[in-house]
PDB file of C-alpha atoms and ligand atoms in Angstrom:
ATOM      1  CA  UNK A   1      20.409 -12.724   2.246  1.00 44.00           C
ATOM      2  CA  UNK A   2      20.545  -9.369   4.019  1.00 54.00           C
ATOM      3  CA  UNK A   3      17.358  -7.415   4.531  1.00 47.00           C
ATOM      4  CA  UNK A   4      16.425  -5.829   1.217  1.00 91.00           C
ATOM      5  CA  UNK A   5      13.900  -3.272   2.313  1.00 98.00           C
ATOM      6  CA  UNK A   6      13.907  -1.037   5.360  1.00 98.00           C
ATOM      7  CA  UNK A   7      11.640  -2.620   7.942  1.00 98.00           C
ATOM      8  CA  UNK A   8      10.652  -1.516  11.456  1.00 98.00           C
ATOM      9  CA  UNK A   9       9.124  -3.753  14.077  1.00 98.00           C
ATOM     10  CA  UNK A  10       6.575  -2.289  16.498  1.00 98.00           C
ATOM     11  CA  UNK A  11       4.871  -3.703  19.579  1.00 97.00           C
ATOM     12  CA  UNK A  12       5.400  -7.199  21.001  1.00 97.00           C
ATOM     13  CA  UNK A  13       8.386  -9.149  19.673  1.00 92.00           C
ATOM     14  CA  UNK A  14       6.458 -12.447  19.374  1.00 94.00           C
ATOM     15  CA  UNK A  15       3.339 -13.552  17.569  1.00 96.00           C
ATOM     16  CA  UNK A  16       1.952 -13.495  14.050  1.00 98.00           C
ATOM     17  CA  UNK A  17       2.984 -10.140  12.592  1.00 98.00           C
ATOM     18  CA  UNK A  18       0.732  -7.625  10.885  1.00 98.00           C
ATOM     19  CA  UNK A  19       2.730  -6.202   7.967  1.00 98.00           C
ATOM     20  CA  UNK A  20       1.752  -2.762   6.642  1.00 99.00           C
ATOM     21  CA  UNK A  21       2.708  -1.508   3.152  1.00 99.00           C
ATOM     22  CA  UNK A  22       2.411   2.211   2.502  1.00 98.00           C
ATOM     23  CA  UNK A  23       0.844   4.295  -0.271  1.00 98.00           C
ATOM     24  CA  UNK A  24       2.636   6.127  -3.093  1.00 98.00           C
ATOM     25  CA  UNK A  25       4.676   8.371  -2.762  1.00 98.00           C
ATOM     26  CA  UNK A  26       4.932   8.142   1.038  1.00 98.00           C
ATOM     27  CA  UNK A  27       6.897   5.849   3.332  1.00 98.00           C
ATOM     28  CA  UNK A  28       6.325   3.663   6.371  1.00 98.00           C
ATOM     29  CA  UNK A  29       5.812   6.711   8.641  1.00 98.00           C
ATOM     30  CA  UNK A  30       2.416   6.989   6.955  1.00 98.00           C
ATOM     31  CA  UNK A  31       1.236   4.376   9.480  1.00 98.00           C
ATOM     32  CA  UNK A  32       2.223   6.343  12.631  1.00 98.00           C
ATOM     33  CA  UNK A  33      -1.358   7.253  13.583  1.00 98.00           C
ATOM     34  CA  UNK A  34      -2.541   3.678  13.014  1.00 98.00           C
ATOM     35  CA  UNK A  35       0.377   2.263  15.027  1.00 98.00           C
ATOM     36  CA  UNK A  36      -0.567   4.472  17.976  1.00 98.00           C
ATOM     37  CA  UNK A  37      -3.775   2.399  18.243  1.00 98.00           C
ATOM     38  CA  UNK A  38      -2.122  -1.015  17.819  1.00 98.00           C
ATOM     39  CA  UNK A  39       0.514  -1.028  20.569  1.00 97.00           C
ATOM     40  CA  UNK A  40      -0.407  -4.579  21.623  1.00 98.00           C
ATOM     41  CA  UNK A  41      -0.090  -6.077  18.117  1.00 98.00           C
ATOM     42  CA  UNK A  42       3.242  -7.167  16.576  1.00 98.00           C
ATOM     43  CA  UNK A  43       3.475  -4.948  13.489  1.00 98.00           C
ATOM     44  CA  UNK A  44       6.139  -4.635  10.776  1.00 98.00           C
ATOM     45  CA  UNK A  45       6.177  -1.552   8.542  1.00 98.00           C
ATOM     46  CA  UNK A  46       8.318  -1.488   5.400  1.00 98.00           C
ATOM     47  CA  UNK A  47       9.501   1.125   2.915  1.00 98.00           C
ATOM     48  CA  UNK A  48       8.990   0.389  -0.791  1.00 98.00           C
ATOM     49  CA  UNK A  49      12.083   0.431  -3.047  1.00 98.00           C
ATOM     50  CA  UNK A  50      13.345   4.000  -3.417  1.00 97.00           C
ATOM     51  CA  UNK A  51      11.227   5.334  -0.534  1.00 98.00           C
ATOM     52  CA  UNK A  52      12.069   6.094   3.090  1.00 98.00           C
ATOM     53  CA  UNK A  53      15.205   4.221   4.124  1.00 97.00           C
ATOM     54  CA  UNK A  54      14.962   1.438   1.533  1.00 98.00           C
ATOM     55  CA  UNK A  55      17.687   1.075  -1.092  1.00 97.00           C
ATOM     56  CA  UNK A  56      17.124   2.435  -4.621  1.00 96.00           C
ATOM     57  CA  UNK A  57      14.913   0.221  -6.810  1.00 96.00           C
ATOM     58  CA  UNK A  58      17.874  -0.811  -8.986  1.00 96.00           C
ATOM     59  CA  UNK A  59      19.803  -2.159  -5.988  1.00 96.00           C
ATOM     60  CA  UNK A  60      16.729  -4.043  -4.779  1.00 97.00           C
ATOM     61  CA  UNK A  61      16.208  -5.658  -8.191  1.00 96.00           C
ATOM     62  CA  UNK A  62      19.912  -6.539  -8.509  1.00 95.00           C
ATOM     63  CA  UNK A  63      20.054  -8.180  -5.088  1.00 95.00           C
ATOM     64  CA  UNK A  64      17.081 -10.362  -6.068  1.00 95.00           C
ATOM     65  CA  UNK A  65      18.502 -11.197  -9.492  1.00 93.00           C
ATOM     66  CA  UNK A  66      15.443  -9.603 -11.091  1.00 94.00           C
ATOM     67  CA  UNK A  67      15.205  -7.442 -14.217  1.00 93.00           C
ATOM     68  CA  UNK A  68      15.907  -3.776 -13.454  1.00 94.00           C
ATOM     69  CA  UNK A  69      12.630  -2.478 -14.921  1.00 95.00           C
ATOM     70  CA  UNK A  70      10.316  -1.095 -12.191  1.00 97.00           C
ATOM     71  CA  UNK A  71       7.867  -3.770 -11.135  1.00 97.00           C
ATOM     72  CA  UNK A  72       5.451  -4.536  -8.335  1.00 98.00           C
ATOM     73  CA  UNK A  73       6.430  -8.197  -8.702  1.00 98.00           C
ATOM     74  CA  UNK A  74       9.997  -7.276  -7.693  1.00 97.00           C
ATOM     75  CA  UNK A  75       8.560  -5.246  -4.810  1.00 98.00           C
ATOM     76  CA  UNK A  76       6.511  -8.270  -3.677  1.00 98.00           C
ATOM     77  CA  UNK A  77       9.577 -10.525  -3.934  1.00 98.00           C
ATOM     78  CA  UNK A  78      11.557  -7.974  -1.890  1.00 98.00           C
ATOM     79  CA  UNK A  79       8.855  -7.876   0.816  1.00 98.00           C
ATOM     80  CA  UNK A  80       8.868 -11.685   1.005  1.00 98.00           C
ATOM     81  CA  UNK A  81      12.697 -11.813   1.114  1.00 97.00           C
ATOM     82  CA  UNK A  82      12.909  -9.087   3.761  1.00 98.00           C
ATOM     83  CA  UNK A  83      10.364 -10.870   5.956  1.00 98.00           C
ATOM     84  CA  UNK A  84      12.061 -14.216   5.395  1.00 97.00           C
ATOM     85  CA  UNK A  85      15.392 -12.661   6.391  1.00 96.00           C
ATOM     86  CA  UNK A  86      13.735 -11.444   9.610  1.00 96.00           C
ATOM     87  CA  UNK A  87      12.423 -14.947  10.359  1.00 96.00           C
ATOM     88  CA  UNK A  88       8.844 -14.223   9.301  1.00 97.00           C
ATOM     89  CA  UNK A  89       7.329 -17.018   7.195  1.00 97.00           C
ATOM     90  CA  UNK A  90       3.657 -16.109   7.722  1.00 98.00           C
ATOM     91  CA  UNK A  91       1.972 -12.755   8.304  1.00 98.00           C
ATOM     92  CA  UNK A  92      -1.222 -10.791   7.925  1.00 98.00           C
ATOM     93  CA  UNK A  93      -0.315  -8.304   5.174  1.00 98.00           C
ATOM     94  CA  UNK A  94      -2.235  -5.109   4.505  1.00 99.00           C
ATOM     95  CA  UNK A  95      -1.449  -2.367   2.031  1.00 98.00           C
ATOM     96  CA  UNK A  96      -2.975   0.964   1.152  1.00 98.00           C
ATOM     97  CA  UNK A  97      -3.320   1.853  -2.524  1.00 98.00           C
ATOM     98  CA  UNK A  98       0.151   1.082  -3.995  1.00 98.00           C
ATOM     99  CA  UNK A  99       0.667  -1.071  -0.905  1.00 98.00           C
ATOM    100  CA  UNK A 100      -2.520  -2.916  -1.869  1.00 98.00           C
ATOM    101  CA  UNK A 101      -1.163  -3.534  -5.376  1.00 98.00           C
ATOM    102  CA  UNK A 102       1.870  -5.118  -3.686  1.00 98.00           C
ATOM    103  CA  UNK A 103      -0.406  -7.286  -1.493  1.00 98.00           C
ATOM    104  CA  UNK A 104      -2.118  -8.534  -4.672  1.00 98.00           C
ATOM    105  CA  UNK A 105       1.278  -9.347  -6.215  1.00 98.00           C
ATOM    106  CA  UNK A 106       2.168 -11.202  -3.006  1.00 98.00           C
ATOM    107  CA  UNK A 107      -1.098 -13.150  -3.287  1.00 98.00           C
ATOM    108  CA  UNK A 108      -0.022 -14.221  -6.764  1.00 97.00           C
ATOM    109  CA  UNK A 109       3.629 -14.977  -6.018  1.00 97.00           C
ATOM    110  CA  UNK A 110       3.976 -15.687  -2.275  1.00 98.00           C
ATOM    111  CA  UNK A 111       0.611 -17.033  -1.236  1.00 97.00           C
ATOM    112  CA  UNK A 112       2.046 -19.221   1.551  1.00 97.00           C
ATOM    113  CA  UNK A 113       3.242 -16.093   3.346  1.00 98.00           C
ATOM    114  CA  UNK A 114      -0.289 -14.764   3.759  1.00 98.00           C
ATOM    115  CA  UNK A 115      -2.344 -15.527   6.872  1.00 98.00           C
ATOM    116  CA  UNK A 116      -4.744 -12.717   5.977  1.00 98.00           C
ATOM    117  CA  UNK A 117      -4.910  -9.731   3.640  1.00 98.00           C
ATOM    118  CA  UNK A 118      -5.982  -6.104   3.951  1.00 98.00           C
ATOM    119  CA  UNK A 119      -6.775  -4.209   0.740  1.00 98.00           C
ATOM    120  CA  UNK A 120      -7.177  -0.531   1.658  1.00 98.00           C
ATOM    121  CA  UNK A 121      -8.136   2.224  -0.798  1.00 98.00           C
ATOM    122  CA  UNK A 122      -6.895   0.090  -3.659  1.00 98.00           C
ATOM    123  CA  UNK A 123      -8.105  -1.818  -6.697  1.00 98.00           C
ATOM    124  CA  UNK A 124      -7.242  -5.075  -8.426  1.00 98.00           C
ATOM    125  CA  UNK A 125      -7.905  -3.903 -11.996  1.00 97.00           C
ATOM    126  CA  UNK A 126      -5.125  -2.608 -14.253  1.00 97.00           C
ATOM    127  CA  UNK A 127      -5.015   1.040 -15.364  1.00 96.00           C
ATOM    128  CA  UNK A 128      -6.684   2.149 -18.574  1.00 96.00           C
ATOM    129  CA  UNK A 129      -4.554   3.699 -21.327  1.00 97.00           C
ATOM    130  CA  UNK A 130      -5.123   7.289 -20.152  1.00 97.00           C
ATOM    131  CA  UNK A 131      -4.136   6.544 -16.553  1.00 96.00           C
ATOM    132  CA  UNK A 132      -1.065   4.666 -17.747  1.00 97.00           C
ATOM    133  CA  UNK A 133      -0.013   7.555 -19.995  1.00 98.00           C
ATOM    134  CA  UNK A 134      -0.461  10.001 -17.114  1.00 97.00           C
ATOM    135  CA  UNK A 135       1.752   7.876 -14.864  1.00 98.00           C
ATOM    136  CA  UNK A 136       4.509   7.827 -17.463  1.00 98.00           C
ATOM    137  CA  UNK A 137       4.231  11.626 -17.787  1.00 98.00           C
ATOM    138  CA  UNK A 138       4.596  12.052 -14.003  1.00 98.00           C
ATOM    139  CA  UNK A 139       7.595   9.680 -14.006  1.00 98.00           C
ATOM    140  CA  UNK A 140       9.239  11.729 -16.751  1.00 98.00           C
ATOM    141  CA  UNK A 141       8.567  15.000 -14.902  1.00 98.00           C
ATOM    142  CA  UNK A 142      10.040  13.589 -11.698  1.00 98.00           C
ATOM    143  CA  UNK A 143      13.204  12.616 -13.591  1.00 96.00           C
ATOM    144  CA  UNK A 144      13.745  16.244 -14.658  1.00 97.00           C
ATOM    145  CA  UNK A 145      14.008  19.589 -12.848  1.00 97.00           C
ATOM    146  CA  UNK A 146      10.439  19.288 -11.516  1.00 97.00           C
ATOM    147  CA  UNK A 147      11.544  16.451  -9.224  1.00 98.00           C
ATOM    148  CA  UNK A 148       9.193  15.943  -6.300  1.00 98.00           C
ATOM    149  CA  UNK A 149       6.968  18.728  -7.683  1.00 98.00           C
ATOM    150  CA  UNK A 150       5.624  16.105 -10.087  1.00 98.00           C
ATOM    151  CA  UNK A 151       3.353  14.785  -7.316  1.00 98.00           C
ATOM    152  CA  UNK A 152       2.382  18.110  -5.662  1.00 98.00           C
ATOM    153  CA  UNK A 153      -1.098  18.086  -7.227  1.00 96.00           C
ATOM    154  CA  UNK A 154      -1.920  14.819  -5.439  1.00 97.00           C
ATOM    155  CA  UNK A 155      -2.654  16.909  -2.338  1.00 97.00           C
ATOM    156  CA  UNK A 156      -6.145  17.784  -3.520  1.00 95.00           C
ATOM    157  CA  UNK A 157      -6.873  14.541  -5.349  1.00 96.00           C
ATOM    158  CA  UNK A 158      -6.053  12.027  -2.614  1.00 98.00           C
ATOM    159  CA  UNK A 159      -7.509  13.734   0.444  1.00 98.00           C
ATOM    160  CA  UNK A 160     -11.237  13.629   1.049  1.00 98.00           C
ATOM    161  CA  UNK A 161     -13.330  16.802   0.930  1.00 98.00           C
ATOM    162  CA  UNK A 162     -13.879  16.667   4.697  1.00 98.00           C
ATOM    163  CA  UNK A 163     -10.134  16.556   5.354  1.00 98.00           C
ATOM    164  CA  UNK A 164      -9.436  19.339   2.848  1.00 98.00           C
ATOM    165  CA  UNK A 165     -12.094  21.549   4.457  1.00 98.00           C
ATOM    166  CA  UNK A 166     -11.538  20.836   8.139  1.00 97.00           C
ATOM    167  CA  UNK A 167      -8.238  19.032   8.877  1.00 97.00           C
ATOM    168  CA  UNK A 168      -5.393  21.511   8.203  1.00 98.00           C
ATOM    169  CA  UNK A 169      -2.959  19.356  10.214  1.00 98.00           C
ATOM    170  CA  UNK A 170      -3.472  16.396   7.881  1.00 98.00           C
ATOM    171  CA  UNK A 171      -3.323  18.632   4.794  1.00 98.00           C
ATOM    172  CA  UNK A 172      -0.018  20.123   5.952  1.00 98.00           C
ATOM    173  CA  UNK A 173       1.411  16.732   6.817  1.00 98.00           C
ATOM    174  CA  UNK A 174       0.641  15.392   3.371  1.00 98.00           C
ATOM    175  CA  UNK A 175       1.870  18.582   1.669  1.00 98.00           C
ATOM    176  CA  UNK A 176       5.234  18.161   3.419  1.00 98.00           C
ATOM    177  CA  UNK A 177       5.404  14.441   2.571  1.00 98.00           C
ATOM    178  CA  UNK A 178       4.699  15.115  -1.111  1.00 98.00           C
ATOM    179  CA  UNK A 179       7.337  17.871  -1.218  1.00 98.00           C
ATOM    180  CA  UNK A 180       9.865  15.411   0.271  1.00 98.00           C
ATOM    181  CA  UNK A 181       8.925  12.476  -1.971  1.00 98.00           C
ATOM    182  CA  UNK A 182      12.097  11.059  -3.573  1.00 98.00           C
ATOM    183  CA  UNK A 183      12.183  11.519  -7.376  1.00 98.00           C
ATOM    184  CA  UNK A 184      13.769   8.059  -7.839  1.00 97.00           C
ATOM    185  CA  UNK A 185      10.913   6.474  -5.914  1.00 98.00           C
ATOM    186  CA  UNK A 186       8.328   8.510  -7.839  1.00 98.00           C
ATOM    187  CA  UNK A 187       9.730   7.320 -11.170  1.00 98.00           C
ATOM    188  CA  UNK A 188       9.911   3.712 -10.013  1.00 98.00           C
ATOM    189  CA  UNK A 189       6.431   3.730  -8.481  1.00 98.00           C
ATOM    190  CA  UNK A 190       4.676   5.308 -11.452  1.00 98.00           C
ATOM    191  CA  UNK A 191       6.250   2.975 -14.000  1.00 98.00           C
ATOM    192  CA  UNK A 192       5.698  -0.095 -11.792  1.00 98.00           C
ATOM    193  CA  UNK A 193       2.035   0.835 -11.214  1.00 98.00           C
ATOM    194  CA  UNK A 194       1.512   1.567 -14.941  1.00 98.00           C
ATOM    195  CA  UNK A 195       2.759  -1.923 -15.773  1.00 97.00           C
ATOM    196  CA  UNK A 196       0.661  -3.820 -13.253  1.00 98.00           C
ATOM    197  CA  UNK A 197      -1.812  -6.347 -14.647  1.00 98.00           C
ATOM    198  CA  UNK A 198      -5.375  -7.015 -13.560  1.00 98.00           C
ATOM    199  CA  UNK A 199      -5.138  -9.257 -10.482  1.00 98.00           C
ATOM    200  CA  UNK A 200      -8.809  -9.920  -9.721  1.00 98.00           C
ATOM    201  CA  UNK A 201      -8.157 -13.563 -10.630  1.00 97.00           C
ATOM    202  CA  UNK A 202      -5.885 -14.107  -7.601  1.00 97.00           C
ATOM    203  CA  UNK A 203      -8.710 -13.432  -5.128  1.00 98.00           C
ATOM    204  CA  UNK A 204     -11.255 -16.295  -5.430  1.00 96.00           C
ATOM    205  CA  UNK A 205      -8.990 -19.030  -4.119  1.00 93.00           C
ATOM    206  CA  UNK A 206      -7.204 -16.920  -1.536  1.00 95.00           C
ATOM    207  CA  UNK A 207      -8.433 -18.921   1.447  1.00 93.00           C
ATOM    208  CA  UNK A 208      -7.572 -16.450   4.212  1.00 98.00           C
ATOM    209  CA  UNK A 209      -9.529 -13.747   6.067  1.00 98.00           C
ATOM    210  CA  UNK A 210      -9.635 -10.473   4.175  1.00 98.00           C
ATOM    211  CA  UNK A 211     -10.461  -6.827   4.761  1.00 98.00           C
ATOM    212  CA  UNK A 212     -11.521  -4.485   1.962  1.00 98.00           C
ATOM    213  CA  UNK A 213     -11.596  -0.898   3.205  1.00 98.00           C
ATOM    214  CA  UNK A 214     -11.983   2.488   1.570  1.00 98.00           C
ATOM    215  CA  UNK A 215     -12.574   6.043   2.619  1.00 98.00           C
ATOM    216  CA  UNK A 216     -16.103   7.112   1.703  1.00 98.00           C
ATOM    217  CA  UNK A 217     -14.640  10.171  -0.054  1.00 98.00           C
ATOM    218  CA  UNK A 218     -11.909   8.258  -1.931  1.00 97.00           C
ATOM    219  CA  UNK A 219     -12.054   9.428  -5.563  1.00 93.00           C
ATOM    220  CA  UNK A 220      -9.165   7.195  -6.693  1.00 91.00           C
ATOM    221  CA  UNK A 221     -10.443   3.802  -5.544  1.00 93.00           C
ATOM    222  CA  UNK A 222     -14.202   3.798  -6.078  1.00 94.00           C
ATOM    223  CA  UNK A 223     -16.767   1.629  -4.348  1.00 96.00           C
ATOM    224  CA  UNK A 224     -17.156  -0.485  -7.503  1.00 97.00           C
ATOM    225  CA  UNK A 225     -13.451  -1.424  -7.321  1.00 97.00           C
ATOM    226  CA  UNK A 226     -13.834  -2.398  -3.644  1.00 98.00           C
ATOM    227  CA  UNK A 227     -16.938  -4.465  -4.449  1.00 98.00           C
ATOM    228  CA  UNK A 228     -15.178  -6.215  -7.341  1.00 98.00           C
ATOM    229  CA  UNK A 229     -12.522  -7.414  -4.902  1.00 98.00           C
ATOM    230  CA  UNK A 230     -14.926  -8.199  -2.045  1.00 98.00           C
ATOM    231  CA  UNK A 231     -17.254 -10.329  -4.156  1.00 97.00           C
ATOM    232  CA  UNK A 232     -14.313 -12.565  -5.151  1.00 98.00           C
ATOM    233  CA  UNK A 233     -13.117 -13.049  -1.564  1.00 97.00           C
ATOM    234  CA  UNK A 234     -14.695 -15.703   0.653  1.00 91.00           C
ATOM    235  CA  UNK A 235     -14.151 -14.489   4.198  1.00 96.00           C
ATOM    236  CA  UNK A 236     -14.203 -10.720   3.876  1.00 98.00           C
ATOM    237  CA  UNK A 237     -15.202  -7.692   5.924  1.00 98.00           C
ATOM    238  CA  UNK A 238     -15.975  -4.592   3.877  1.00 98.00           C
ATOM    239  CA  UNK A 239     -15.490  -1.258   5.643  1.00 98.00           C
ATOM    240  CA  UNK A 240     -16.308   2.222   4.370  1.00 98.00           C
ATOM    241  CA  UNK A 241     -14.696   4.886   6.563  1.00 98.00           C
ATOM    242  CA  UNK A 242     -16.817   8.043   6.754  1.00 98.00           C
ATOM    243  CA  UNK A 243     -15.236  11.479   6.241  1.00 97.00           C
ATOM    244  CA  UNK A 244     -12.017  10.013   4.785  1.00 98.00           C
ATOM    245  CA  UNK A 245     -10.584  10.004   1.276  1.00 98.00           C
ATOM    246  CA  UNK A 246      -7.891   7.913  -0.432  1.00 98.00           C
ATOM    247  CA  UNK A 247      -5.386   8.412   2.405  1.00 98.00           C
ATOM    248  CA  UNK A 248      -7.661   6.829   5.003  1.00 98.00           C
ATOM    249  CA  UNK A 249      -4.744   5.800   7.251  1.00 98.00           C
ATOM    250  CA  UNK A 250      -3.743   9.470   7.556  1.00 98.00           C
ATOM    251  CA  UNK A 251      -7.261  10.861   7.628  1.00 98.00           C
ATOM    252  CA  UNK A 252      -8.951   8.387   9.989  1.00 98.00           C
ATOM    253  CA  UNK A 253      -6.206   6.348  11.688  1.00 98.00           C
ATOM    254  CA  UNK A 254      -8.373   5.147  14.596  1.00 98.00           C
ATOM    255  CA  UNK A 255     -11.045   3.682  12.281  1.00 98.00           C
ATOM    256  CA  UNK A 256      -8.410   2.083  10.040  1.00 98.00           C
ATOM    257  CA  UNK A 257      -6.597   0.628  13.067  1.00 98.00           C
ATOM    258  CA  UNK A 258      -9.864  -0.788  14.431  1.00 98.00           C
ATOM    259  CA  UNK A 259     -10.572  -2.522  11.104  1.00 98.00           C
ATOM    260  CA  UNK A 260      -7.004  -3.875  10.929  1.00 98.00           C
ATOM    261  CA  UNK A 261      -7.348  -5.162  14.490  1.00 98.00           C
ATOM    262  CA  UNK A 262     -10.556  -7.029  13.576  1.00 98.00           C
ATOM    263  CA  UNK A 263      -8.776  -8.546  10.557  1.00 98.00           C
ATOM    264  CA  UNK A 264      -5.829  -9.547  12.729  1.00 98.00           C
ATOM    265  CA  UNK A 265      -8.102 -11.156  15.315  1.00 98.00           C
ATOM    266  CA  UNK A 266      -9.887 -13.160  12.596  1.00 97.00           C
ATOM    267  CA  UNK A 267      -6.486 -14.537  11.518  1.00 97.00           C
ATOM    268  CA  UNK A 268      -5.473 -15.592  15.026  1.00 82.00           C
TER     269      UNK A 268
HETATM  270  C1  MLT B 301      -1.313   5.539  -3.778  1.00 71.32           C
HETATM  271  O1  MLT B 301      -1.937   6.151  -2.912  1.00 71.32           O
HETATM  272  O2  MLT B 301      -0.517   4.628  -3.512  1.00 71.32           O
HETATM  273  C2  MLT B 301      -1.532   5.953  -5.197  1.00 71.32           C
HETATM  274  O3  MLT B 301      -2.647   6.784  -5.295  1.00 71.32           O
HETATM  275  C3  MLT B 301      -1.645   4.758  -6.054  1.00 71.32           C
HETATM  276  C4  MLT B 301      -2.004   5.046  -7.472  1.00 71.32           C
HETATM  277  O4  MLT B 301      -1.548   6.069  -8.024  1.00 71.32           O
HETATM  278  O5  MLT B 301      -2.719   4.235  -8.067  1.00 71.32           O
END
């Protein structure tokens, strides 16, 4: 099977890879600041279906023989197939927010792949009805003339107060990324995330080292959600990154990289 998702390898060619899955509605370049700190670690970054250089979600689903409806399960299957195609049968996999939802789907469907997991600014619970309805509204807006504008308001909701007040470079970077977010990916991501089930139950018997990390100013993934995951994981480090919000990898890349490095070393 040919590689399904766009994937980039960084650092040494050999060794257990650290796989990084990006947040919605960004792409694998979200990890650039983190990668700058992990030059000695073999890392693979991937684009979700419809984002970055990955094929449209429909093509990804078709090539896997899966139903065409947007789904994080199909995304997880595509990550596993892409890694398998690249000769990777075991990896430490970390994801931020939507990337974390994909890690949880991998834990349910491709457990043997996982040598360790990183759950960053994410949650294992499903959405409530209001959040689900809002996602479907954003998906509908993105399908029409609003296009990428459907996610413009995320700028102030996903960045922490400290970043909004004092990090204009990060604010501008995210503003540009949101303006360039592909409408097809936005529609796919919102519907897939709206449909995701509660996956807290996959954590208790996940017998691998884990990291649960959140920005202290993350309004989207509260401390209670991080604790709900951490208390179900056996071998877990919990990290709260000061002065960062939901986009911790953009807002505090050095701290996030240091936590990922500790996770990676525990999986060695
Ligand atoms: C993300 O950062 O991936 C999104 O905030 C995820 C979500 O909307 O739940």
